[in-house]
Tab-separated table of C-alpha atoms and ligand atoms in Angstrom:
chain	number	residue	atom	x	y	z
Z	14	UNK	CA	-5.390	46.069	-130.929
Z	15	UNK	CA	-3.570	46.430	-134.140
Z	16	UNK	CA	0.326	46.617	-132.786
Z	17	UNK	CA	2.183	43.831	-131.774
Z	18	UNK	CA	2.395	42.669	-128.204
Z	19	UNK	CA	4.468	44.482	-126.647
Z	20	UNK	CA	5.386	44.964	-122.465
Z	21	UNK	CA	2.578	47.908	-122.739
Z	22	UNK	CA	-0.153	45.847	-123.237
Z	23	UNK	CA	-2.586	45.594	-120.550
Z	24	UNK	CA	-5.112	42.774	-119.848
Z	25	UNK	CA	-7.810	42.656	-117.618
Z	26	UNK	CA	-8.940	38.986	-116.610
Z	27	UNK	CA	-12.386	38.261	-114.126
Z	28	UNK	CA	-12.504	34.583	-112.266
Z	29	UNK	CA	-8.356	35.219	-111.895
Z	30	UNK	CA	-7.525	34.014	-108.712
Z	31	UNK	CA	-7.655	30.329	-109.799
Z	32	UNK	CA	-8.874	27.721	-112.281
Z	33	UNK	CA	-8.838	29.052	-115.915
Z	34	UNK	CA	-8.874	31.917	-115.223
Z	35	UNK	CA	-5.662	32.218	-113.652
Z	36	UNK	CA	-4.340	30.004	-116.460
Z	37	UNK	CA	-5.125	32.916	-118.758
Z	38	UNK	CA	-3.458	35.054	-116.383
Z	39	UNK	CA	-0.010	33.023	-116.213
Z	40	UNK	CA	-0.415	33.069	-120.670
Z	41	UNK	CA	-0.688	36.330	-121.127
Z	42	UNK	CA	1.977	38.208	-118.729
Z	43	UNK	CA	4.261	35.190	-119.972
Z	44	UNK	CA	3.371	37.367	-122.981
Z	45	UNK	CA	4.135	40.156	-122.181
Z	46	UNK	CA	1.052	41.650	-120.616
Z	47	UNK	CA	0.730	43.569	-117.498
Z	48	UNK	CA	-2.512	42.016	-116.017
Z	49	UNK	CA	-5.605	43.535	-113.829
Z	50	UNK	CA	-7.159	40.250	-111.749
Z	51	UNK	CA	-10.296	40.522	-111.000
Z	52	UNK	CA	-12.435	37.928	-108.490
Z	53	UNK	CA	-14.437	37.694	-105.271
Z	54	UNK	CA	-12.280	39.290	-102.392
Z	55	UNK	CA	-10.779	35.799	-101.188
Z	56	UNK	CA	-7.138	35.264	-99.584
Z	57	UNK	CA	-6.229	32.956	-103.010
Z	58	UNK	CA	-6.661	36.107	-104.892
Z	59	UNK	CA	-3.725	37.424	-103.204
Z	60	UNK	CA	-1.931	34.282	-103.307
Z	61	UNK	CA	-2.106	33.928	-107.118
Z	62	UNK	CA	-1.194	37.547	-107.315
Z	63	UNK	CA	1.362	37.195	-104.665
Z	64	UNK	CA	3.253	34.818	-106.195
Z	65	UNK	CA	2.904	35.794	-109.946
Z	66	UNK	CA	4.495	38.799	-108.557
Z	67	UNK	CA	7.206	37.015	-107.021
Z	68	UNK	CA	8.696	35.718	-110.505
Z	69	UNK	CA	8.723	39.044	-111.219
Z	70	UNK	CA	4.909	39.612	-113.656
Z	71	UNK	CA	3.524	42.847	-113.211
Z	72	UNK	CA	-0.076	42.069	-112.372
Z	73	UNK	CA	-2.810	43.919	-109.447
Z	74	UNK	CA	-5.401	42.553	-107.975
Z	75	UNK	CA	-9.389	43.956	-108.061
Z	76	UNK	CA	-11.550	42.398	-105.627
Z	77	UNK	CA	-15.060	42.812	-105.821
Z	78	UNK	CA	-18.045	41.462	-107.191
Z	79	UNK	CA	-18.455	41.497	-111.316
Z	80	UNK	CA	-22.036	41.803	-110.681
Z	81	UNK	CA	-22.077	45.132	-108.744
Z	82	UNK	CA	-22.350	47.922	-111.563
Z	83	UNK	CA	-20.447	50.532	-109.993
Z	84	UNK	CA	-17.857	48.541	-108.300
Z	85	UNK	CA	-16.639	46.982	-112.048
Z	86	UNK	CA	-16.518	51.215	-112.963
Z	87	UNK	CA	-14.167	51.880	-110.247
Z	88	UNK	CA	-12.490	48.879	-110.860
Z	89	UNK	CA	-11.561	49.658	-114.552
Z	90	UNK	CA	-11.380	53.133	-113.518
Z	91	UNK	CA	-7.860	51.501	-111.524
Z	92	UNK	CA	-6.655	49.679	-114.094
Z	93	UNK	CA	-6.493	52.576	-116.346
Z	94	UNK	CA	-5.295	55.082	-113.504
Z	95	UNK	CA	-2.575	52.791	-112.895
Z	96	UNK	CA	-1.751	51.248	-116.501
Z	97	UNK	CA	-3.326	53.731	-118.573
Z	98	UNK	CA	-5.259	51.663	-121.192
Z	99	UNK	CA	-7.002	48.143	-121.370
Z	100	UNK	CA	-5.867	45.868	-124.348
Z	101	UNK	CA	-7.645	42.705	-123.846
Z	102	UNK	CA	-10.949	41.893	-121.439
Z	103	UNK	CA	-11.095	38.163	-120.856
Z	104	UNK	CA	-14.497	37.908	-119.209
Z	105	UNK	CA	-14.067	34.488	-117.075
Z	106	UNK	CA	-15.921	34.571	-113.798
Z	107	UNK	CA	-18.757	32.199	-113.248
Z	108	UNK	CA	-20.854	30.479	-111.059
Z	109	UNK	CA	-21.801	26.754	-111.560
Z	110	UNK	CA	-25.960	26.141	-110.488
Z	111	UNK	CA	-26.569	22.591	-110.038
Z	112	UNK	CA	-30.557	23.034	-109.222
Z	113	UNK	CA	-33.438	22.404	-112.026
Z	114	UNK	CA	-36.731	24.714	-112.617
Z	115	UNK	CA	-38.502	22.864	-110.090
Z	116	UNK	CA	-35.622	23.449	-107.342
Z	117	UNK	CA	-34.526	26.347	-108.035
Z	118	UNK	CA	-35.244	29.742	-106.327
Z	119	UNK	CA	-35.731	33.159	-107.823
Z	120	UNK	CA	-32.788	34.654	-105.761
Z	121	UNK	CA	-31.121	31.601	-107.057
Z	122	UNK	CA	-31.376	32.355	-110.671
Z	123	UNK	CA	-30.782	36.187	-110.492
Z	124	UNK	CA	-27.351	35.346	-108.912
Z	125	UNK	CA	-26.546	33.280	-112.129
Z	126	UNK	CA	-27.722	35.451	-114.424
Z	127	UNK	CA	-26.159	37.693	-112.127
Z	128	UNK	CA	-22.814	36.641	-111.970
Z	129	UNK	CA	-22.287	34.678	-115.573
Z	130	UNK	CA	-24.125	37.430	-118.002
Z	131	UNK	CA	-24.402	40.886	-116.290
Z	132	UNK	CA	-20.786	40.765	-114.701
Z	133	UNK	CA	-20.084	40.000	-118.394
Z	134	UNK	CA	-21.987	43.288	-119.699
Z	135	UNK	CA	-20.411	45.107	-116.465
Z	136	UNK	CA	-16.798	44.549	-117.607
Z	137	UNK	CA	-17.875	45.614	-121.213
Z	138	UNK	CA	-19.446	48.356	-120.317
Z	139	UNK	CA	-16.276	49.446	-118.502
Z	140	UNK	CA	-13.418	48.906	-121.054
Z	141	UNK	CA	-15.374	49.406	-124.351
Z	142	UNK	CA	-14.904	53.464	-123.915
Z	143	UNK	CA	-10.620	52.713	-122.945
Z	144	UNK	CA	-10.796	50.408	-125.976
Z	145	UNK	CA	-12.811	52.563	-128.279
Z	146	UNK	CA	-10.705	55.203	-127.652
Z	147	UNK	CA	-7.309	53.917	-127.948
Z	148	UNK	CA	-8.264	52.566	-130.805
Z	149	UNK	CA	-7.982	48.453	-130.226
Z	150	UNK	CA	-8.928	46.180	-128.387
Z	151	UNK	CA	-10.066	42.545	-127.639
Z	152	UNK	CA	-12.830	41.039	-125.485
Z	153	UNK	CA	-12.748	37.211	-125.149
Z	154	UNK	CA	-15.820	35.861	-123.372
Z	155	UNK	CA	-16.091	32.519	-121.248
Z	156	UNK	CA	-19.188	30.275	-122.472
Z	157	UNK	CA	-19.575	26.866	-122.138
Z	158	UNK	CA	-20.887	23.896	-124.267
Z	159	UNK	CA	-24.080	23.921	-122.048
Z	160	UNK	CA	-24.749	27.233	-123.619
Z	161	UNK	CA	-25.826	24.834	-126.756
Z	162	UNK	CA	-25.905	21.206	-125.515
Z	163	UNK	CA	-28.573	21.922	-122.087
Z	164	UNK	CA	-26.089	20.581	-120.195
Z	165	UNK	CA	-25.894	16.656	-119.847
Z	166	UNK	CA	-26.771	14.509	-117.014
Z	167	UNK	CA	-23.296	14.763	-115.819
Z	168	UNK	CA	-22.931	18.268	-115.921
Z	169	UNK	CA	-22.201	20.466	-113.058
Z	170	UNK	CA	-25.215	23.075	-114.209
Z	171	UNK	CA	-28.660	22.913	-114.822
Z	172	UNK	CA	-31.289	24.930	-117.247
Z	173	UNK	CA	-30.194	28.872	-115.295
Z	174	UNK	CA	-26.250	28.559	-116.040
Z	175	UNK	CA	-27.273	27.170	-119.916
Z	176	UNK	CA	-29.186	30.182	-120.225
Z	177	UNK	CA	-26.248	32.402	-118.652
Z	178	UNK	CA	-23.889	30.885	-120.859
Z	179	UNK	CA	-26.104	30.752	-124.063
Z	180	UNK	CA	-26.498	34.966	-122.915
Z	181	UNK	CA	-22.987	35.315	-123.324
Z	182	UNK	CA	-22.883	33.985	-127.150
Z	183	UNK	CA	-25.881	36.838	-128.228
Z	184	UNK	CA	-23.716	39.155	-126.215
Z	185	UNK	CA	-20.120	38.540	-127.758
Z	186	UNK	CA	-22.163	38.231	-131.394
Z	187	UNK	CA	-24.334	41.644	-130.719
Z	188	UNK	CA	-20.822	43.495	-129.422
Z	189	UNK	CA	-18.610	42.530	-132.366
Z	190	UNK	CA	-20.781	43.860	-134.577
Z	191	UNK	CA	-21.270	47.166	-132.254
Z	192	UNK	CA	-17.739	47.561	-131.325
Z	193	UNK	CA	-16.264	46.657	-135.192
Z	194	UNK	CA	-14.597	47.819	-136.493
Z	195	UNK	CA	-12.196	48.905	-133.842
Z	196	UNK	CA	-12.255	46.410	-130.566
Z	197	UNK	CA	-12.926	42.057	-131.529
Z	198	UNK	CA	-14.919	40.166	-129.574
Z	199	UNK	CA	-15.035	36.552	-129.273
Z	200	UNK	CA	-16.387	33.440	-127.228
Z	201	UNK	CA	-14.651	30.104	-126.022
Z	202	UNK	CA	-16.943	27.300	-124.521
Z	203	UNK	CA	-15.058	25.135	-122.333
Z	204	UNK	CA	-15.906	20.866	-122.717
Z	205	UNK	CA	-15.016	19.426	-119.342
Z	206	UNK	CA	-11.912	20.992	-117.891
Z	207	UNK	CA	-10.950	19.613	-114.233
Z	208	UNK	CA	-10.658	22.538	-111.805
Z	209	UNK	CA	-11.905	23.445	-108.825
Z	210	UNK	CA	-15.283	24.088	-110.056
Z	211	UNK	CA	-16.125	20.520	-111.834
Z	212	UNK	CA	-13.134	18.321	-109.612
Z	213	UNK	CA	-15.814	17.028	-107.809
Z	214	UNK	CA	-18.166	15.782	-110.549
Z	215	UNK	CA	-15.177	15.136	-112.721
Z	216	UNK	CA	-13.927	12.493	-110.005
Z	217	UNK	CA	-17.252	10.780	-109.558
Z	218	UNK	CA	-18.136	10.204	-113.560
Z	219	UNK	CA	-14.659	10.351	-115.000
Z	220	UNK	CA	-14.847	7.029	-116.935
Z	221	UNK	CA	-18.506	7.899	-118.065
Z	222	UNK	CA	-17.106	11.148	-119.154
Z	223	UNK	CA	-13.865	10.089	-120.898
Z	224	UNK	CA	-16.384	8.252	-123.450
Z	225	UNK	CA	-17.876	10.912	-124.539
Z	226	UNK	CA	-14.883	13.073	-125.521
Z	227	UNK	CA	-12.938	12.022	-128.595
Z	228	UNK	CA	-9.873	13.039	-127.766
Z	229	UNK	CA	-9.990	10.734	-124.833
Z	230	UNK	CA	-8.545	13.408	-121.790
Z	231	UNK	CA	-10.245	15.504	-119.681
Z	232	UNK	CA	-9.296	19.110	-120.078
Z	233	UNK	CA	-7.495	21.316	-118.277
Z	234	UNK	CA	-7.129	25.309	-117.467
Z	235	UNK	CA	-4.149	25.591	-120.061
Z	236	UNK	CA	-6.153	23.689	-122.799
Z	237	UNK	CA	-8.075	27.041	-122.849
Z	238	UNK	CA	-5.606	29.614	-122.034
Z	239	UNK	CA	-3.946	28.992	-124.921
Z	240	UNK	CA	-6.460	29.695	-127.116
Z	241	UNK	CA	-7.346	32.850	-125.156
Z	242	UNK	CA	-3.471	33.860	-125.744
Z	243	UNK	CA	-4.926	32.802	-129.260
Z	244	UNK	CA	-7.583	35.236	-129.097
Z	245	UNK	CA	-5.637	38.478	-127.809
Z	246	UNK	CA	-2.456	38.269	-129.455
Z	247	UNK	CA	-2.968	36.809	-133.349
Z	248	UNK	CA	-1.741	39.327	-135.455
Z	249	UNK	CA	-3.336	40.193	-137.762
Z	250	UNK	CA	-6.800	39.413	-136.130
Z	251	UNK	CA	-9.482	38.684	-138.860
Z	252	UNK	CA	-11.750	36.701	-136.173
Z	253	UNK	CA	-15.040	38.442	-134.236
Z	254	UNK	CA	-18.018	37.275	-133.204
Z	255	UNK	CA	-16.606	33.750	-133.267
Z	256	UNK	CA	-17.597	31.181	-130.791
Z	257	UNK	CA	-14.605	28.256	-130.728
Z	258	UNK	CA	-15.632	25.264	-128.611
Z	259	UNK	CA	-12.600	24.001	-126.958
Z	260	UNK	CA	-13.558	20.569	-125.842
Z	261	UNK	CA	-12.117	18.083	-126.994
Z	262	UNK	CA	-14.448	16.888	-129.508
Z	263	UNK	CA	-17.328	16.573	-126.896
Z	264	UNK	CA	-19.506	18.808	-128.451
Z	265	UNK	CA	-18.991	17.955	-132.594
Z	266	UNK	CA	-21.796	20.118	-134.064
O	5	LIG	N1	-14.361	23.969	-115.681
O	5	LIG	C1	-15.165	23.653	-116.704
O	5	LIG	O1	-15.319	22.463	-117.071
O	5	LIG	C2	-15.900	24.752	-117.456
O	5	LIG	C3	-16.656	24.357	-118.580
O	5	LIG	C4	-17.351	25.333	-119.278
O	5	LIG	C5	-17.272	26.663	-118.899
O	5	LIG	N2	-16.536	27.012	-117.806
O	5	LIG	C6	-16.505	28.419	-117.440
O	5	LIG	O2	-15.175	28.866	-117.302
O	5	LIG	C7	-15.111	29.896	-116.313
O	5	LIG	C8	-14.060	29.556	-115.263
O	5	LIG	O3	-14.410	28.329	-114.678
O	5	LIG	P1	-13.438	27.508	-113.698
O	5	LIG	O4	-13.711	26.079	-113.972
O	5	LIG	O5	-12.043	28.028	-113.777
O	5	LIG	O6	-14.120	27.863	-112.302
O	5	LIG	P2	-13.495	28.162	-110.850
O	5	LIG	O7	-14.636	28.055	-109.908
O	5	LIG	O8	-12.301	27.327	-110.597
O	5	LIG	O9	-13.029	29.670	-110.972
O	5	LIG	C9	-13.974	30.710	-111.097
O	5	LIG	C10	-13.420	31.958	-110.458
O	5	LIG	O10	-14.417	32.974	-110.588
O	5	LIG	C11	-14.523	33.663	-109.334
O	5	LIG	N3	-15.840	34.243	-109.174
O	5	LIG	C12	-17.010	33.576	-108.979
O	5	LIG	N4	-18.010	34.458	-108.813
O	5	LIG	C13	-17.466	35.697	-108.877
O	5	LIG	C14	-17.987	37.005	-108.779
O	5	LIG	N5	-19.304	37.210	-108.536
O	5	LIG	N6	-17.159	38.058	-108.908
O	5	LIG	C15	-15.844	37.870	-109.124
O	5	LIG	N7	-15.270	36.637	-109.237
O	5	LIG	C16	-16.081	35.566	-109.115
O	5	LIG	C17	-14.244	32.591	-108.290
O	5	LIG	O11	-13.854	33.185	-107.055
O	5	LIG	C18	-13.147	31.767	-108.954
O	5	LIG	O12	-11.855	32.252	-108.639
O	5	LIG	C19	-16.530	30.042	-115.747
O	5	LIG	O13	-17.198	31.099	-116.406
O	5	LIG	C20	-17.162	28.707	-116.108
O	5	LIG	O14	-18.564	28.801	-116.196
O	5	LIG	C21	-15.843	26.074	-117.077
């Protein structure tokens, strides 16, 4: 994207309907953009829409599985039959998996590598041509620490979400070179942000947590929404194939 933000910018954003992914959401039409939200078909998916639309944010909802192949196609295929071109790609969705090798069952692992790494190369597949052709564009890709650290007692995930997440860095470094020079493509890896994915865990270890982030605060969805508005709108961009931890301090390295 080499213009300035501006109300024809167009942002597709997976995992929208709540969590951080909806943060991102609320960032970037406060922006400016008009926003595609993809998740799971679930009634909070048209809530969050609902009610973005009702303070008067141009956004549509797309729901559907980011792991189904063709389904992503004809959901892009909207977007740009009703907006007309796809700006930014903030690949979000993700499934926690809580089970180790010994646990864990083969259906269980292909839906995680399922969900957090081929959804991923689903919605890539899908806007790179839109991008490519307009001539900009921006993909911003949600990791996580675990993708580096294992994961930590504490953590929500075991050994098959590290791996999905630690897919998702070769991925966002293998596409910026690919799509250079004309679309960026970055990664953010969360620390521990409370939502509705880690409240749970978060409420059961929070002081045991709290020690081990400098900054002394858990996270929360905005902590990394802003640095996906970051991401999509800095201007001039000089950044891709970056991974940025956002975390706190959790994860110095
Ligand atoms: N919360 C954290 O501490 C943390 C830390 C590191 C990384 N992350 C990553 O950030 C992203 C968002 O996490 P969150 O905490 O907001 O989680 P969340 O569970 O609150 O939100 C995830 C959203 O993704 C959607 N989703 C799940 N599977 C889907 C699928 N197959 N197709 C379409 N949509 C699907 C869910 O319906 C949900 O709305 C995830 O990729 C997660 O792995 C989160």
């Amino acid at each position: 994207m080499q213009t300035d933000v501006n109300d024809r910018n167009v942002a597709v954003v997976t995992g929208a309907a709540r969590g951080i992914g909806l943060a991102c959401v609320k960032r970037l039409a406060a922006k400016g953009f008009r926003v595609a939200m993809a998740d799971i078909g679930s009634p909070q998916l048209a809530e969050s829409a609902a009610a973005l639309q009702a303070q008067g944010w141009d956004v549509m909802t797309l729901p559907g599985d980011v792991g189904h192949f063709d389904a992503v196609q004809q959901q892009a295929a909207l977007v740009l039959s009703r907006y007309g071109r796809i700006d930014v790609l903030v690949n979000n969705a993700g499934i926690s998996q809580p089970k180790g090798l010994l646990d864990i069952s083969e259906a269980e692992w292909d839906r995680t590598i399922m969900v957090n790494l081929k959804g991923f190369f689903n919605w890539c597949k899908a806007v790179a041509p839109a991008m490519l052709a307009q001539g900009g564009g921006r993909i911003i890709n949600m990791s996580s620490i675990s993708a580096t650290t294992g994961g930590s007692a504490e953590a929500v995930s075991k050994f098959s979400y590290c791996a999905s997440k630690a897919g998702v860095l070769g991925l966002t470094r293998g596409l910026a070179k690919e799509l250079a020079p004309t679309v960026t493509v970055n990664a953010i890896c969360p620390g521990s942000i409370r939502t509705d994915l880690t409240e749970a865990l978060i409420s059961a270890n929070h002081d045991q947590i709290l020690q081990t982030i400098p900054l002394k605060r858990i996270g929360t969805p905005d902590d990394i929404a802003v640095v996906v508005e970051f991401l999509a709108t800095v201007n001039p961009c000089f950044i891709t194939g970056e991974v940025i931890d956002v975390d706190g301090g959790q994860w110095v390295n």
